[in-house]
Amino acid sequence: MRFSELSLADAERYRACIEADGPVRLFELARLLEADGVDLGQFDASVESLVPLWEWYMRFSAADYPGVPVDAIPRVYTVKDGGADSARSVYASEFLMHYLFQVARTYLRDVAWVVEKRKGLWTTYCTQVRNRDDDNVQGMTDLSSYSIGRSSGGRAGNPASFEPRYLADEFGSVGFVFGFSTRDRVAATARSGVSILSGLQDPGPALPIQVFLPATQSKNETHDSDEEIGDELMLAHRKANPENMERARKLDAAKVAVVLNNLGFAPYDGSTVTAESITADEFVEYVRADDAALIATESYSGQLRGIHIASAAPTRQAWEEIMTAFTHLAKKLHAKLARTEEFSTEDWEE
């Protein structure tokens, strides 16, 4: 199955699994490094720390991944079919993936696991790493595919991949792509010397293996007919420009929080929605137990600017409930509820 065959709700559920795996995989990595007598103090999430990591990983893969369980199931195998022969190698690549994510957070801004929602791409509905460089240019990296490709099978026929600096040298060109000014700053940034792997506490078990189905199959199981229910909509001020939401008029986050709570939507950690939690990050995503829809709030400068509503696998009753609530909310906020293309360019505020 391809990621593009998932429903948006399932794609978001997969992204949440990847994010939750981070502390678990880093703890596993630390234990494996310790077992090999490697000094954990080197791993301060700097580019230079990728040199000892890659030196160890080459030995680790050559020894056939000692310490990785024989029945290990990589997270990506819950969506994409993979062979049993490569399962342990792909699982081990997740150690690289999650450590590289931490390295990105050392140098770049707005680093987060996100779902690629643009349609028609080979990465559609894949979990990507979003970041911004010094020039405020947004990058998207398929860190899972990158890390798998750098595992043992991907190095065949590439002599450079056996050099200790291989990962470090690729960080700003293949792994994460950013401008020359950012590269210069990264190269000049002194190491913190504070290890992110030393003294880690056991975070407990990873989330259980999930079951994902193609969206068409999921919908057939949810509905008794082939009728399509749902839509992708945005709630924002009527003069908002969907491509420049930073300048859209603010919305009352407290009123939005009430509606989300009443409808049963919550962040992935299940916490109660508040005005403060809505505006704490640029994008905050909300789901509810029946997977009827995914909702994302968009905030800038500490102010809510827009709400995105995407149906997943709703029943007619659930979708009507959501639409009724957001239609009333739009009226209260003097806002517009419509598809993004229905926000007219003639109304956009400059």
mmCIF file of C-alpha atoms in Angstrom, residues 58-248:
data_model
loop_
_atom_site.group_PDB
_atom_site.id
_atom_site.type_symbol
_atom_site.label_atom_id
_atom_site.label_comp_id
_atom_site.label_asym_id
_atom_site.label_seq_id
_atom_site.Cartn_x
_atom_site.Cartn_y
_atom_site.Cartn_z
ATOM 1 C CA MET A 58 28.821 0.991 9.958
ATOM 2 C CA ARG A 59 30.161 -1.531 12.508
ATOM 3 C CA PHE A 60 26.651 -2.156 13.789
ATOM 4 C CA SER A 61 25.234 -2.963 10.339
ATOM 5 C CA ALA A 62 28.264 -5.074 9.370
ATOM 6 C CA ALA A 63 27.612 -7.177 12.494
ATOM 7 C CA ASP A 64 23.962 -7.649 11.392
ATOM 8 C CA TYR A 65 22.388 -5.276 13.937
ATOM 9 C CA PRO A 66 23.129 -7.008 17.242
ATOM 10 C CA GLY A 67 20.483 -6.182 19.818
ATOM 11 C CA VAL A 68 17.695 -5.574 17.294
ATOM 12 C CA PRO A 69 15.032 -8.246 17.924
ATOM 13 C CA VAL A 70 14.608 -10.901 15.250
ATOM 14 C CA ASP A 71 10.895 -10.098 15.102
ATOM 15 C CA ALA A 72 11.331 -6.325 14.946
ATOM 16 C CA ILE A 73 8.673 -4.542 12.883
ATOM 17 C CA PRO A 74 9.676 -1.147 11.478
ATOM 18 C CA ARG A 75 6.988 1.495 11.841
ATOM 19 C CA VAL A 76 6.928 2.073 8.075
ATOM 20 C CA TYR A 77 5.937 -1.571 7.520
ATOM 21 C CA THR A 78 2.519 -0.807 9.003
ATOM 22 C CA VAL A 79 1.775 1.051 5.765
ATOM 23 C CA LYS A 80 4.244 -0.049 3.095
ATOM 24 C CA ASP A 81 4.787 -3.724 2.415
ATOM 25 C CA GLY A 82 8.350 -4.732 3.232
ATOM 26 C CA GLY A 83 10.284 -7.955 3.130
ATOM 27 C CA ALA A 84 11.091 -9.885 6.278
ATOM 28 C CA ASP A 85 14.741 -10.089 5.223
ATOM 29 C CA SER A 86 15.188 -6.330 5.529
ATOM 30 C CA ALA A 87 12.955 -5.709 8.543
ATOM 31 C CA ARG A 88 15.776 -5.461 11.101
ATOM 32 C CA SER A 89 17.804 -3.188 8.823
ATOM 33 C CA VAL A 90 14.834 -0.870 8.303
ATOM 34 C CA TYR A 91 14.070 -0.904 12.032
ATOM 35 C CA ALA A 92 17.688 0.061 12.743
ATOM 36 C CA SER A 93 17.418 2.950 10.280
ATOM 37 C CA GLU A 94 14.867 4.486 12.660
ATOM 38 C CA PHE A 95 17.720 5.122 15.109
ATOM 39 C CA LEU A 96 19.372 7.308 12.457
ATOM 40 C CA MET A 97 16.069 8.961 11.584
ATOM 41 C CA HIS A 98 15.233 10.078 15.103
ATOM 42 C CA TYR A 99 18.777 11.218 15.908
ATOM 43 C CA LEU A 100 18.923 13.232 12.658
ATOM 44 C CA PHE A 101 15.625 14.845 13.651
ATOM 45 C CA GLN A 102 17.285 16.070 16.855
ATOM 46 C CA VAL A 103 20.272 17.389 14.889
ATOM 47 C CA ALA A 104 17.887 19.354 12.667
ATOM 48 C CA ARG A 105 16.298 20.879 15.776
ATOM 49 C CA THR A 106 19.737 22.096 16.885
ATOM 50 C CA TYR A 107 20.185 24.339 13.846
ATOM 51 C CA LEU A 108 16.855 24.946 12.091
ATOM 52 C CA ARG A 109 13.501 26.526 13.000
ATOM 53 C CA ASP A 110 9.975 25.101 13.120
ATOM 54 C CA VAL A 111 11.291 21.531 12.928
ATOM 55 C CA ALA A 112 8.314 19.178 13.220
ATOM 56 C CA TRP A 113 6.876 15.905 11.967
ATOM 57 C CA VAL A 114 4.081 16.774 9.526
ATOM 58 C CA VAL A 115 1.952 15.040 6.908
ATOM 59 C CA GLU A 116 2.567 16.057 3.306
ATOM 60 C CA LYS A 117 -0.960 17.043 2.301
ATOM 61 C CA ARG A 118 -0.296 18.239 -1.236
ATOM 62 C CA LYS A 119 -1.908 15.856 -3.707
ATOM 63 C CA GLY A 120 -0.217 14.210 -6.688
ATOM 64 C CA LEU A 121 3.274 13.898 -5.164
ATOM 65 C CA TRP A 122 5.166 10.677 -4.533
ATOM 66 C CA THR A 123 5.293 11.816 -0.890
ATOM 67 C CA THR A 124 1.547 12.586 -0.605
ATOM 68 C CA TYR A 125 0.378 11.664 2.933
ATOM 69 C CA CYS A 126 3.907 10.593 3.915
ATOM 70 C CA THR A 127 5.234 11.788 7.264
ATOM 71 C CA GLN A 128 7.859 14.426 6.543
ATOM 72 C CA VAL A 129 10.092 16.713 8.582
ATOM 73 C CA ARG A 130 9.290 20.380 8.075
ATOM 74 C CA ASN A 131 11.852 23.063 8.822
ATOM 75 C CA ARG A 132 12.732 26.681 7.997
ATOM 76 C CA ASP A 133 16.232 27.999 7.315
ATOM 77 C CA ASP A 134 17.755 31.430 7.982
ATOM 78 C CA ASP A 135 16.088 32.848 4.865
ATOM 79 C CA ASN A 136 12.668 31.644 6.110
ATOM 80 C CA VAL A 137 12.510 29.104 3.293
ATOM 81 C CA GLN A 138 10.484 26.046 4.249
ATOM 82 C CA GLY A 139 11.961 22.628 3.609
ATOM 83 C CA MET A 140 10.321 19.213 3.647
ATOM 84 C CA THR A 141 12.443 16.088 4.128
ATOM 85 C CA ASP A 142 11.347 12.466 3.834
ATOM 86 C CA LEU A 143 13.655 11.479 6.668
ATOM 87 C CA SER A 144 12.338 7.926 6.806
ATOM 88 C CA SER A 145 13.259 7.164 3.189
ATOM 89 C CA TYR A 146 16.570 8.986 3.588
ATOM 90 C CA SER A 147 17.541 6.937 6.646
ATOM 91 C CA ILE A 148 16.468 3.649 5.087
ATOM 92 C CA GLY A 149 18.568 4.495 2.041
ATOM 93 C CA ARG A 150 21.597 5.060 4.272
ATOM 94 C CA SER A 151 21.216 1.677 5.909
ATOM 95 C CA SER A 152 23.312 -1.259 4.697
ATOM 96 C CA GLY A 153 21.571 -1.937 1.387
ATOM 97 C CA GLY A 154 21.680 1.701 0.309
ATOM 98 C CA ARG A 155 25.481 1.942 0.650
ATOM 99 C CA ALA A 156 26.309 -0.692 -1.925
ATOM 100 C CA GLY A 157 28.353 0.762 -4.769
ATOM 101 C CA ASN A 158 28.877 4.111 -3.009
ATOM 102 C CA PRO A 159 32.470 4.318 -1.697
ATOM 103 C CA ALA A 160 31.811 7.692 -0.045
ATOM 104 C CA SER A 161 29.231 6.101 2.229
ATOM 105 C CA PHE A 162 31.993 4.177 4.003
ATOM 106 C CA GLU A 163 33.747 7.385 5.075
ATOM 107 C CA PRO A 164 33.229 8.453 8.706
ATOM 108 C CA ARG A 165 32.033 11.942 7.690
ATOM 109 C CA TYR A 166 29.402 10.633 5.277
ATOM 110 C CA LEU A 167 26.319 11.584 7.313
ATOM 111 C CA ALA A 168 27.830 14.845 8.542
ATOM 112 C CA ASP A 169 28.779 15.973 5.037
ATOM 113 C CA GLU A 170 25.323 15.134 3.679
ATOM 114 C CA PHE A 171 23.397 16.927 6.411
ATOM 115 C CA GLY A 172 23.013 20.214 4.544
ATOM 116 C CA SER A 173 22.660 18.857 1.026
ATOM 117 C CA VAL A 174 20.663 15.640 0.885
ATOM 118 C CA GLY A 175 19.292 14.980 4.340
ATOM 119 C CA PHE A 176 18.135 18.572 4.908
ATOM 120 C CA VAL A 177 18.321 21.137 2.137
ATOM 121 C CA PHE A 178 18.935 24.741 3.156
ATOM 122 C CA GLY A 179 20.588 27.882 1.801
ATOM 123 C CA PHE A 180 24.253 28.879 1.819
ATOM 124 C CA SER A 181 23.823 31.372 4.653
ATOM 125 C CA THR A 182 22.402 28.632 6.848
ATOM 126 C CA ARG A 183 25.200 26.239 5.848
ATOM 127 C CA ASP A 184 27.798 28.824 6.824
ATOM 128 C CA ARG A 185 26.136 29.370 10.197
ATOM 129 C CA VAL A 186 25.822 25.630 10.845
ATOM 130 C CA ALA A 187 29.507 25.136 10.018
ATOM 131 C CA ALA A 188 30.503 27.982 12.374
ATOM 132 C CA THR A 189 28.262 26.938 15.294
ATOM 133 C CA ALA A 190 30.211 25.600 18.260
ATOM 134 C CA ARG A 191 29.168 22.293 19.767
ATOM 135 C CA SER A 192 27.183 22.451 22.983
ATOM 136 C CA GLY A 193 28.946 19.441 24.446
ATOM 137 C CA VAL A 194 25.715 18.441 26.205
ATOM 138 C CA SER A 195 24.767 14.881 25.279
ATOM 139 C CA ILE A 196 21.132 14.153 24.433
ATOM 140 C CA LEU A 197 21.713 10.415 24.983
ATOM 141 C CA SER A 198 23.396 10.401 28.405
ATOM 142 C CA GLY A 199 21.165 9.682 31.360
ATOM 143 C CA LEU A 200 18.007 8.972 29.383
ATOM 144 C CA GLN A 201 15.194 7.459 31.404
ATOM 145 C CA ASP A 202 13.288 4.498 29.999
ATOM 146 C CA PRO A 203 10.234 6.064 28.301
ATOM 147 C CA GLY A 204 8.361 2.781 28.377
ATOM 148 C CA PRO A 205 7.183 0.694 25.428
ATOM 149 C CA ALA A 206 6.517 2.124 22.003
ATOM 150 C CA LEU A 207 2.970 2.520 20.776
ATOM 151 C CA PRO A 208 1.603 -0.829 19.587
ATOM 152 C CA ILE A 209 1.701 -1.682 15.911
ATOM 153 C CA GLN A 210 -1.235 0.039 14.222
ATOM 154 C CA VAL A 211 -3.498 -1.275 11.479
ATOM 155 C CA PHE A 212 -3.892 0.966 8.443
ATOM 156 C CA LEU A 213 -6.229 0.346 5.524
ATOM 157 C CA PRO A 214 -6.556 2.072 2.156
ATOM 158 C CA ALA A 215 -9.004 4.961 2.396
ATOM 159 C CA THR A 216 -11.364 3.343 -0.094
ATOM 160 C CA GLN A 217 -11.591 0.209 2.012
ATOM 161 C CA SER A 218 -12.044 2.203 5.215
ATOM 162 C CA LYS A 219 -14.877 4.219 3.678
ATOM 163 C CA ASN A 220 -16.583 1.121 2.351
ATOM 164 C CA GLU A 221 -16.555 -0.281 5.856
ATOM 165 C CA THR A 222 -17.926 2.979 7.280
ATOM 166 C CA HIS A 223 -20.740 3.631 4.820
ATOM 167 C CA ASP A 224 -23.421 1.483 3.300
ATOM 168 C CA SER A 225 -23.314 3.336 -0.022
ATOM 169 C CA ASP A 226 -20.768 4.822 -2.407
ATOM 170 C CA GLU A 227 -21.959 8.367 -1.667
ATOM 171 C CA GLU A 228 -19.082 10.672 -0.750
ATOM 172 C CA ILE A 229 -19.549 12.562 2.497
ATOM 173 C CA GLY A 230 -17.308 15.388 3.644
ATOM 174 C CA ASP A 231 -15.058 18.100 2.264
ATOM 175 C CA GLU A 232 -11.876 20.107 2.940
ATOM 176 C CA LEU A 233 -12.722 23.574 4.234
ATOM 177 C CA MET A 234 -11.154 26.589 5.876
ATOM 178 C CA LEU A 235 -12.664 28.959 8.419
ATOM 179 C CA ALA A 236 -11.035 32.409 8.346
ATOM 180 C CA HIS A 237 -11.859 36.070 7.952
ATOM 181 C CA ARG A 238 -13.598 36.575 4.624
ATOM 182 C CA LYS A 239 -10.712 38.698 3.291
ATOM 183 C CA ALA A 240 -8.032 36.190 4.310
ATOM 184 C CA ASN A 241 -5.472 35.124 1.724
ATOM 185 C CA PRO A 242 -4.937 31.334 2.112
ATOM 186 C CA GLU A 243 -1.363 31.776 0.854
ATOM 187 C CA ASN A 244 -0.529 34.512 3.370
ATOM 188 C CA MET A 245 -2.397 33.662 6.543
ATOM 189 C CA GLU A 246 0.146 35.548 8.652
ATOM 190 C CA ARG A 247 -1.708 38.734 7.660
ATOM 191 C CA ALA A 248 -5.250 37.433 8.135
#
